[in-house]
């Protein structure tokens, strides 16, 4: 009976919380559907695992915007929240580690320790997260940014940045003056002032 109730609760929340024209592969596993919101025309690829650690009624733990594509085998574990803006793409094998098991006392089995809940991950609109990348807790990625494959993003990234490496570092920014990506050494405060706003 419990499994029967869980199944129909999941179906109900998927209908309520998933936008029009969106596709969630049947293999996607979600713990905490009630706290998940998916926008219109968004796709979540096969084998993706979503874990909303702190499931409070009326509090959204994961929000994926409109016109997004979440690749195969992505992994989401939420702290306070994970927000993904409109028109974002994630390639296969990306991880979004918004929470971690506390480990203050190694005499307590870590499996019994609570998950952190104070950190958020926020990804602005129109970002591309390359294959096998990891985004750590407490990180914001500015709109229009590109994260190279296998990058570990462990600090905030300004808008329209190209990030690579472990740990991730900004190597290029987009210049509105030249209408091209330029090295971080060439990028100036004048370029920064010409950037469009997030809504634009």
JSON list of C-alpha atoms in Angstrom, two decimals:
[
{"chain": "A", "resi": 1, "resn": "UNK", "atom": "CA", "xyz": [0.00, 0.00, 0.00]},
{"chain": "A", "resi": 2, "resn": "UNK", "atom": "CA", "xyz": [2.86, 2.39, 0.85]},
{"chain": "A", "resi": 3, "resn": "UNK", "atom": "CA", "xyz": [4.44, 1.86, -2.59]},
{"chain": "A", "resi": 4, "resn": "UNK", "atom": "CA", "xyz": [1.07, 2.38, -4.24]},
{"chain": "A", "resi": 5, "resn": "UNK", "atom": "CA", "xyz": [0.67, 5.75, -2.45]},
{"chain": "A", "resi": 6, "resn": "UNK", "atom": "CA", "xyz": [4.28, 6.76, -3.31]},
{"chain": "A", "resi": 7, "resn": "UNK", "atom": "CA", "xyz": [3.73, 5.96, -6.99]},
{"chain": "A", "resi": 8, "resn": "UNK", "atom": "CA", "xyz": [0.58, 8.07, -7.29]},
{"chain": "A", "resi": 9, "resn": "UNK", "atom": "CA", "xyz": [2.14, 10.90, -5.25]},
{"chain": "A", "resi": 10, "resn": "UNK", "atom": "CA", "xyz": [5.05, 10.93, -7.71]},
{"chain": "A", "resi": 11, "resn": "UNK", "atom": "CA", "xyz": [2.69, 10.98, -10.70]},
{"chain": "A", "resi": 12, "resn": "UNK", "atom": "CA", "xyz": [0.72, 13.85, -9.14]},
{"chain": "A", "resi": 13, "resn": "UNK", "atom": "CA", "xyz": [3.80, 15.98, -8.40]},
{"chain": "A", "resi": 14, "resn": "UNK", "atom": "CA", "xyz": [5.28, 15.31, -11.83]},
{"chain": "A", "resi": 15, "resn": "UNK", "atom": "CA", "xyz": [2.07, 16.61, -13.41]},
{"chain": "A", "resi": 16, "resn": "UNK", "atom": "CA", "xyz": [1.95, 19.67, -11.14]},
{"chain": "A", "resi": 17, "resn": "UNK", "atom": "CA", "xyz": [5.65, 20.55, -11.10]},
{"chain": "A", "resi": 18, "resn": "UNK", "atom": "CA", "xyz": [6.80, 19.82, -14.66]},
{"chain": "A", "resi": 19, "resn": "UNK", "atom": "CA", "xyz": [6.11, 22.46, -17.30]},
{"chain": "A", "resi": 20, "resn": "UNK", "atom": "CA", "xyz": [4.30, 22.15, -20.60]},
{"chain": "A", "resi": 21, "resn": "UNK", "atom": "CA", "xyz": [6.15, 20.29, -23.37]},
{"chain": "A", "resi": 22, "resn": "UNK", "atom": "CA", "xyz": [8.89, 19.02, -21.05]},
{"chain": "A", "resi": 23, "resn": "UNK", "atom": "CA", "xyz": [10.29, 15.49, -21.11]},
{"chain": "A", "resi": 24, "resn": "UNK", "atom": "CA", "xyz": [11.59, 13.56, -18.12]},
{"chain": "A", "resi": 25, "resn": "UNK", "atom": "CA", "xyz": [13.13, 10.22, -19.10]},
{"chain": "A", "resi": 26, "resn": "UNK", "atom": "CA", "xyz": [11.44, 7.33, -17.24]},
{"chain": "A", "resi": 27, "resn": "UNK", "atom": "CA", "xyz": [14.82, 6.28, -15.80]},
{"chain": "A", "resi": 28, "resn": "UNK", "atom": "CA", "xyz": [15.27, 9.61, -13.95]},
{"chain": "A", "resi": 29, "resn": "UNK", "atom": "CA", "xyz": [15.24, 8.95, -10.21]},
{"chain": "A", "resi": 30, "resn": "UNK", "atom": "CA", "xyz": [13.96, 11.72, -7.94]},
{"chain": "A", "resi": 31, "resn": "UNK", "atom": "CA", "xyz": [13.85, 11.83, -4.15]},
{"chain": "A", "resi": 32, "resn": "UNK", "atom": "CA", "xyz": [11.61, 14.74, -3.22]},
{"chain": "A", "resi": 33, "resn": "UNK", "atom": "CA", "xyz": [9.41, 15.42, -6.29]},
{"chain": "A", "resi": 34, "resn": "UNK", "atom": "CA", "xyz": [7.29, 17.81, -4.25]},
{"chain": "A", "resi": 35, "resn": "UNK", "atom": "CA", "xyz": [10.27, 20.19, -3.98]},
{"chain": "A", "resi": 36, "resn": "UNK", "atom": "CA", "xyz": [11.29, 20.03, -7.67]},
{"chain": "A", "resi": 37, "resn": "UNK", "atom": "CA", "xyz": [10.17, 22.49, -10.36]},
{"chain": "A", "resi": 38, "resn": "UNK", "atom": "CA", "xyz": [10.89, 22.03, -14.08]},
{"chain": "A", "resi": 39, "resn": "UNK", "atom": "CA", "xyz": [10.04, 24.74, -16.61]},
{"chain": "A", "resi": 40, "resn": "UNK", "atom": "CA", "xyz": [8.43, 24.47, -20.05]},
{"chain": "A", "resi": 41, "resn": "UNK", "atom": "CA", "xyz": [10.17, 22.72, -22.97]},
{"chain": "A", "resi": 42, "resn": "UNK", "atom": "CA", "xyz": [12.89, 21.25, -20.78]},
{"chain": "A", "resi": 43, "resn": "UNK", "atom": "CA", "xyz": [14.38, 17.77, -21.08]},
{"chain": "A", "resi": 44, "resn": "UNK", "atom": "CA", "xyz": [16.07, 15.69, -18.36]},
{"chain": "A", "resi": 45, "resn": "UNK", "atom": "CA", "xyz": [18.13, 12.82, -19.77]},
{"chain": "A", "resi": 46, "resn": "UNK", "atom": "CA", "xyz": [18.24, 9.18, -18.79]},
{"chain": "A", "resi": 47, "resn": "UNK", "atom": "CA", "xyz": [19.97, 7.98, -15.65]},
{"chain": "A", "resi": 48, "resn": "UNK", "atom": "CA", "xyz": [19.85, 11.37, -13.93]},
{"chain": "A", "resi": 49, "resn": "UNK", "atom": "CA", "xyz": [19.57, 11.25, -10.14]},
{"chain": "A", "resi": 50, "resn": "UNK", "atom": "CA", "xyz": [18.03, 14.10, -8.12]},
{"chain": "A", "resi": 51, "resn": "UNK", "atom": "CA", "xyz": [18.12, 14.13, -4.32]},
{"chain": "A", "resi": 52, "resn": "UNK", "atom": "CA", "xyz": [16.41, 16.96, -2.45]},
{"chain": "A", "resi": 53, "resn": "UNK", "atom": "CA", "xyz": [17.97, 16.45, 0.97]},
{"chain": "A", "resi": 54, "resn": "UNK", "atom": "CA", "xyz": [15.80, 18.82, 3.00]},
{"chain": "A", "resi": 55, "resn": "UNK", "atom": "CA", "xyz": [12.21, 18.27, 1.99]},
{"chain": "A", "resi": 56, "resn": "UNK", "atom": "CA", "xyz": [10.09, 21.04, 3.49]},
{"chain": "A", "resi": 57, "resn": "UNK", "atom": "CA", "xyz": [6.55, 21.62, 2.34]},
{"chain": "A", "resi": 58, "resn": "UNK", "atom": "CA", "xyz": [6.32, 24.65, 0.06]},
{"chain": "A", "resi": 59, "resn": "UNK", "atom": "CA", "xyz": [10.12, 25.07, -0.24]},
{"chain": "A", "resi": 60, "resn": "UNK", "atom": "CA", "xyz": [11.65, 24.44, -3.69]},
{"chain": "A", "resi": 61, "resn": "UNK", "atom": "CA", "xyz": [14.92, 22.51, -3.51]},
{"chain": "A", "resi": 62, "resn": "UNK", "atom": "CA", "xyz": [15.67, 22.25, -7.25]},
{"chain": "A", "resi": 63, "resn": "UNK", "atom": "CA", "xyz": [14.34, 24.58, -9.96]},
{"chain": "A", "resi": 64, "resn": "UNK", "atom": "CA", "xyz": [15.24, 24.04, -13.63]},
{"chain": "A", "resi": 65, "resn": "UNK", "atom": "CA", "xyz": [14.18, 26.83, -15.98]},
{"chain": "A", "resi": 66, "resn": "UNK", "atom": "CA", "xyz": [12.48, 26.88, -19.37]},
{"chain": "A", "resi": 67, "resn": "UNK", "atom": "CA", "xyz": [14.07, 25.49, -22.56]},
{"chain": "A", "resi": 68, "resn": "UNK", "atom": "CA", "xyz": [16.83, 23.62, -20.72]},
{"chain": "A", "resi": 69, "resn": "UNK", "atom": "CA", "xyz": [18.55, 20.35, -21.58]},
{"chain": "A", "resi": 70, "resn": "UNK", "atom": "CA", "xyz": [19.90, 18.25, -18.71]},
{"chain": "A", "resi": 71, "resn": "UNK", "atom": "CA", "xyz": [22.18, 15.55, -20.13]},
{"chain": "A", "resi": 72, "resn": "UNK", "atom": "CA", "xyz": [22.37, 11.87, -19.32]},
{"chain": "A", "resi": 73, "resn": "UNK", "atom": "CA", "xyz": [23.56, 10.66, -15.91]},
{"chain": "A", "resi": 74, "resn": "UNK", "atom": "CA", "xyz": [23.61, 14.04, -14.20]},
{"chain": "A", "resi": 75, "resn": "UNK", "atom": "CA", "xyz": [23.64, 14.07, -10.39]},
{"chain": "A", "resi": 76, "resn": "UNK", "atom": "CA", "xyz": [21.98, 16.70, -8.19]},
{"chain": "A", "resi": 77, "resn": "UNK", "atom": "CA", "xyz": [22.13, 16.79, -4.39]},
{"chain": "A", "resi": 78, "resn": "UNK", "atom": "CA", "xyz": [20.64, 19.93, -2.87]},
{"chain": "A", "resi": 79, "resn": "UNK", "atom": "CA", "xyz": [21.58, 21.97, 0.17]},
{"chain": "A", "resi": 80, "resn": "UNK", "atom": "CA", "xyz": [19.32, 24.99, 0.53]},
{"chain": "A", "resi": 81, "resn": "UNK", "atom": "CA", "xyz": [18.53, 25.00, -3.21]},
{"chain": "A", "resi": 82, "resn": "UNK", "atom": "CA", "xyz": [19.85, 24.53, -6.74]},
{"chain": "A", "resi": 83, "resn": "UNK", "atom": "CA", "xyz": [18.58, 27.02, -9.32]},
{"chain": "A", "resi": 84, "resn": "UNK", "atom": "CA", "xyz": [19.26, 26.58, -13.04]},
{"chain": "A", "resi": 85, "resn": "UNK", "atom": "CA", "xyz": [18.26, 29.44, -15.33]},
{"chain": "A", "resi": 86, "resn": "UNK", "atom": "CA", "xyz": [16.49, 29.31, -18.68]},
{"chain": "A", "resi": 87, "resn": "UNK", "atom": "CA", "xyz": [18.25, 28.01, -21.81]},
{"chain": "A", "resi": 88, "resn": "UNK", "atom": "CA", "xyz": [20.93, 26.07, -19.92]},
{"chain": "A", "resi": 89, "resn": "UNK", "atom": "CA", "xyz": [22.58, 22.91, -21.20]},
{"chain": "A", "resi": 90, "resn": "UNK", "atom": "CA", "xyz": [24.42, 20.27, -19.22]},
{"chain": "A", "resi": 91, "resn": "UNK", "atom": "CA", "xyz": [26.38, 17.55, -20.99]},
{"chain": "A", "resi": 92, "resn": "UNK", "atom": "CA", "xyz": [26.48, 13.92, -19.76]},
{"chain": "A", "resi": 93, "resn": "UNK", "atom": "CA", "xyz": [27.95, 13.07, -16.37]},
{"chain": "A", "resi": 94, "resn": "UNK", "atom": "CA", "xyz": [27.71, 16.47, -14.66]},
{"chain": "A", "resi": 95, "resn": "UNK", "atom": "CA", "xyz": [27.44, 16.70, -10.86]},
{"chain": "A", "resi": 96, "resn": "UNK", "atom": "CA", "xyz": [25.89, 19.50, -8.80]},
{"chain": "A", "resi": 97, "resn": "UNK", "atom": "CA", "xyz": [27.00, 18.99, -5.21]},
{"chain": "A", "resi": 98, "resn": "UNK", "atom": "CA", "xyz": [24.89, 21.38, -3.20]},
{"chain": "A", "resi": 99, "resn": "UNK", "atom": "CA", "xyz": [25.21, 19.37, 0.02]},
{"chain": "A", "resi": 100, "resn": "UNK", "atom": "CA", "xyz": [27.67, 17.10, 1.79]},
{"chain": "A", "resi": 101, "resn": "UNK", "atom": "CA", "xyz": [27.54, 14.77, 4.77]},
{"chain": "A", "resi": 102, "resn": "UNK", "atom": "CA", "xyz": [28.91, 16.46, 7.87]},
{"chain": "A", "resi": 103, "resn": "UNK", "atom": "CA", "xyz": [32.09, 14.84, 9.17]},
{"chain": "A", "resi": 104, "resn": "UNK", "atom": "CA", "xyz": [32.93, 16.71, 12.38]},
{"chain": "A", "resi": 105, "resn": "UNK", "atom": "CA", "xyz": [33.06, 13.52, 14.44]},
{"chain": "A", "resi": 106, "resn": "UNK", "atom": "CA", "xyz": [34.72, 10.52, 12.71]},
{"chain": "A", "resi": 107, "resn": "UNK", "atom": "CA", "xyz": [33.46, 8.24, 15.52]},
{"chain": "A", "resi": 108, "resn": "UNK", "atom": "CA", "xyz": [29.92, 8.62, 14.15]},
{"chain": "A", "resi": 109, "resn": "UNK", "atom": "CA", "xyz": [29.27, 6.65, 10.94]},
{"chain": "A", "resi": 110, "resn": "UNK", "atom": "CA", "xyz": [29.10, 9.19, 8.12]},
{"chain": "A", "resi": 111, "resn": "UNK", "atom": "CA", "xyz": [26.03, 7.47, 6.70]},
{"chain": "A", "resi": 112, "resn": "UNK", "atom": "CA", "xyz": [24.19, 8.55, 9.87]},
{"chain": "A", "resi": 113, "resn": "UNK", "atom": "CA", "xyz": [25.44, 12.15, 9.77]},
{"chain": "A", "resi": 114, "resn": "UNK", "atom": "CA", "xyz": [23.09, 14.86, 8.44]},
{"chain": "A", "resi": 115, "resn": "UNK", "atom": "CA", "xyz": [23.63, 16.63, 5.13]},
{"chain": "A", "resi": 116, "resn": "UNK", "atom": "CA", "xyz": [24.54, 20.29, 5.07]},
{"chain": "A", "resi": 117, "resn": "UNK", "atom": "CA", "xyz": [21.69, 22.62, 4.18]},
{"chain": "A", "resi": 118, "resn": "UNK", "atom": "CA", "xyz": [23.09, 26.15, 4.19]},
{"chain": "A", "resi": 119, "resn": "UNK", "atom": "CA", "xyz": [24.59, 26.23, 0.69]},
{"chain": "A", "resi": 120, "resn": "UNK", "atom": "CA", "xyz": [22.98, 27.03, -2.67]},
{"chain": "A", "resi": 121, "resn": "UNK", "atom": "CA", "xyz": [24.04, 26.60, -6.28]},
{"chain": "A", "resi": 122, "resn": "UNK", "atom": "CA", "xyz": [22.80, 29.21, -8.74]},
{"chain": "A", "resi": 123, "resn": "UNK", "atom": "CA", "xyz": [23.40, 29.00, -12.49]},
{"chain": "A", "resi": 124, "resn": "UNK", "atom": "CA", "xyz": [22.34, 31.94, -14.62]},
{"chain": "A", "resi": 125, "resn": "UNK", "atom": "CA", "xyz": [20.50, 31.74, -17.94]},
{"chain": "A", "resi": 126, "resn": "UNK", "atom": "CA", "xyz": [22.17, 30.41, -21.09]},
{"chain": "A", "resi": 127, "resn": "UNK", "atom": "CA", "xyz": [25.05, 28.51, -19.50]},
{"chain": "A", "resi": 128, "resn": "UNK", "atom": "CA", "xyz": [26.70, 25.40, -20.92]},
{"chain": "A", "resi": 129, "resn": "UNK", "atom": "CA", "xyz": [28.21, 22.92, -18.48]},
{"chain": "A", "resi": 130, "resn": "UNK", "atom": "CA", "xyz": [30.61, 20.53, -20.22]},
{"chain": "A", "resi": 131, "resn": "UNK", "atom": "CA", "xyz": [30.75, 16.74, -19.85]},
{"chain": "A", "resi": 132, "resn": "UNK", "atom": "CA", "xyz": [31.90, 15.38, -16.51]},
{"chain": "A", "resi": 133, "resn": "UNK", "atom": "CA", "xyz": [32.01, 18.77, -14.79]},
{"chain": "A", "resi": 134, "resn": "UNK", "atom": "CA", "xyz": [31.36, 19.27, -11.09]},
{"chain": "A", "resi": 135, "resn": "UNK", "atom": "CA", "xyz": [29.76, 22.35, -9.56]},
{"chain": "A", "resi": 136, "resn": "UNK", "atom": "CA", "xyz": [30.40, 22.62, -5.83]},
{"chain": "A", "resi": 137, "resn": "UNK", "atom": "CA", "xyz": [28.14, 23.94, -3.06]},
{"chain": "A", "resi": 138, "resn": "UNK", "atom": "CA", "xyz": [27.89, 27.69, -2.53]},
{"chain": "A", "resi": 139, "resn": "UNK", "atom": "CA", "xyz": [28.77, 28.56, -6.15]},
{"chain": "A", "resi": 140, "resn": "UNK", "atom": "CA", "xyz": [27.08, 30.98, -8.56]},
{"chain": "A", "resi": 141, "resn": "UNK", "atom": "CA", "xyz": [27.78, 30.83, -12.29]},
{"chain": "A", "resi": 142, "resn": "UNK", "atom": "CA", "xyz": [26.96, 34.02, -14.17]},
{"chain": "A", "resi": 143, "resn": "UNK", "atom": "CA", "xyz": [24.73, 34.05, -17.25]},
{"chain": "A", "resi": 144, "resn": "UNK", "atom": "CA", "xyz": [26.17, 33.18, -20.66]},
{"chain": "A", "resi": 145, "resn": "UNK", "atom": "CA", "xyz": [29.10, 31.22, -19.21]},
{"chain": "A", "resi": 146, "resn": "UNK", "atom": "CA", "xyz": [30.70, 28.06, -20.59]},
{"chain": "A", "resi": 147, "resn": "UNK", "atom": "CA", "xyz": [32.26, 25.44, -18.31]},
{"chain": "A", "resi": 148, "resn": "UNK", "atom": "CA", "xyz": [34.76, 23.16, -20.07]},
{"chain": "A", "resi": 149, "resn": "UNK", "atom": "CA", "xyz": [34.60, 19.38, -19.78]},
{"chain": "A", "resi": 150, "resn": "UNK", "atom": "CA", "xyz": [35.79, 17.84, -16.48]},
{"chain": "A", "resi": 151, "resn": "UNK", "atom": "CA", "xyz": [36.04, 21.23, -14.78]},
{"chain": "A", "resi": 152, "resn": "UNK", "atom": "CA", "xyz": [35.54, 21.55, -11.02]},
{"chain": "A", "resi": 153, "resn": "UNK", "atom": "CA", "xyz": [33.81, 24.87, -10.27]},
{"chain": "A", "resi": 154, "resn": "UNK", "atom": "CA", "xyz": [34.51, 25.74, -6.64]},
{"chain": "A", "resi": 155, "resn": "UNK", "atom": "CA", "xyz": [34.10, 29.53, -6.67]},
{"chain": "A", "resi": 156, "resn": "UNK", "atom": "CA", "xyz": [31.77, 32.11, -8.18]},
{"chain": "A", "resi": 157, "resn": "UNK", "atom": "CA", "xyz": [32.07, 32.75, -11.91]},
{"chain": "A", "resi": 158, "resn": "UNK", "atom": "CA", "xyz": [31.24, 36.15, -13.43]},
{"chain": "A", "resi": 159, "resn": "UNK", "atom": "CA", "xyz": [28.86, 36.42, -16.41]},
{"chain": "A", "resi": 160, "resn": "UNK", "atom": "CA", "xyz": [29.97, 35.42, -19.89]},
{"chain": "A", "resi": 161, "resn": "UNK", "atom": "CA", "xyz": [33.07, 33.56, -18.75]},
{"chain": "A", "resi": 162, "resn": "UNK", "atom": "CA", "xyz": [34.89, 30.52, -20.13]},
{"chain": "A", "resi": 163, "resn": "UNK", "atom": "CA", "xyz": [36.01, 28.30, -17.25]},
{"chain": "A", "resi": 164, "resn": "UNK", "atom": "CA", "xyz": [38.35, 25.28, -17.40]},
{"chain": "A", "resi": 165, "resn": "UNK", "atom": "CA", "xyz": [40.44, 23.09, -15.12]},
{"chain": "A", "resi": 166, "resn": "UNK", "atom": "CA", "xyz": [40.54, 21.65, -11.62]},
{"chain": "A", "resi": 167, "resn": "UNK", "atom": "CA", "xyz": [40.07, 23.87, -9.78]},
{"chain": "A", "resi": 168, "resn": "UNK", "atom": "CA", "xyz": [38.13, 25.85, -12.37]},
{"chain": "A", "resi": 169, "resn": "UNK", "atom": "CA", "xyz": [39.64, 29.14, -13.50]},
{"chain": "A", "resi": 170, "resn": "UNK", "atom": "CA", "xyz": [38.33, 31.81, -15.84]},
{"chain": "A", "resi": 171, "resn": "UNK", "atom": "CA", "xyz": [40.52, 31.90, -18.95]},
{"chain": "A", "resi": 172, "resn": "UNK", "atom": "CA", "xyz": [38.33, 34.03, -21.24]},
{"chain": "A", "resi": 173, "resn": "UNK", "atom": "CA", "xyz": [35.45, 36.49, -21.08]},
{"chain": "A", "resi": 174, "resn": "UNK", "atom": "CA", "xyz": [33.14, 37.62, -23.87]},
{"chain": "A", "resi": 175, "resn": "UNK", "atom": "CA", "xyz": [33.83, 41.14, -25.13]},
{"chain": "A", "resi": 176, "resn": "UNK", "atom": "CA", "xyz": [30.94, 43.14, -26.54]},
{"chain": "A", "resi": 177, "resn": "UNK", "atom": "CA", "xyz": [33.48, 45.52, -28.12]},
{"chain": "A", "resi": 178, "resn": "UNK", "atom": "CA", "xyz": [35.08, 42.84, -30.31]},
{"chain": "A", "resi": 179, "resn": "UNK", "atom": "CA", "xyz": [32.08, 40.47, -30.30]},
{"chain": "A", "resi": 180, "resn": "UNK", "atom": "CA", "xyz": [34.42, 37.61, -29.40]},
{"chain": "A", "resi": 181, "resn": "UNK", "atom": "CA", "xyz": [35.91, 35.68, -26.51]},
{"chain": "A", "resi": 182, "resn": "UNK", "atom": "CA", "xyz": [39.14, 37.31, -25.32]},
{"chain": "A", "resi": 183, "resn": "UNK", "atom": "CA", "xyz": [41.73, 36.25, -22.77]},
{"chain": "A", "resi": 184, "resn": "UNK", "atom": "CA", "xyz": [41.23, 37.33, -19.18]},
{"chain": "A", "resi": 185, "resn": "UNK", "atom": "CA", "xyz": [44.42, 39.40, -19.44]},
{"chain": "A", "resi": 186, "resn": "UNK", "atom": "CA", "xyz": [42.93, 41.48, -22.28]},
{"chain": "A", "resi": 187, "resn": "UNK", "atom": "CA", "xyz": [39.57, 41.91, -20.59]},
{"chain": "A", "resi": 188, "resn": "UNK", "atom": "CA", "xyz": [39.05, 45.36, -19.06]},
{"chain": "A", "resi": 189, "resn": "UNK", "atom": "CA", "xyz": [36.58, 47.25, -16.89]},
{"chain": "A", "resi": 190, "resn": "UNK", "atom": "CA", "xyz": [35.34, 48.91, -20.12]},
{"chain": "A", "resi": 191, "resn": "UNK", "atom": "CA", "xyz": [34.38, 45.44, -21.42]},
{"chain": "A", "resi": 192, "resn": "UNK", "atom": "CA", "xyz": [32.60, 44.74, -18.13]},
{"chain": "A", "resi": 193, "resn": "UNK", "atom": "CA", "xyz": [30.53, 47.92, -18.43]},
{"chain": "A", "resi": 194, "resn": "UNK", "atom": "CA", "xyz": [29.31, 46.94, -21.90]},
{"chain": "A", "resi": 195, "resn": "UNK", "atom": "CA", "xyz": [27.91, 43.57, -20.82]},
{"chain": "A", "resi": 196, "resn": "UNK", "atom": "CA", "xyz": [24.13, 43.25, -21.25]},
{"chain": "A", "resi": 197, "resn": "UNK", "atom": "CA", "xyz": [21.99, 42.56, -18.21]},
{"chain": "A", "resi": 198, "resn": "UNK", "atom": "CA", "xyz": [20.77, 39.08, -17.42]},
{"chain": "A", "resi": 199, "resn": "UNK", "atom": "CA", "xyz": [17.28, 39.77, -18.77]},
{"chain": "A", "resi": 200, "resn": "UNK", "atom": "CA", "xyz": [18.74, 40.96, -22.08]}
]
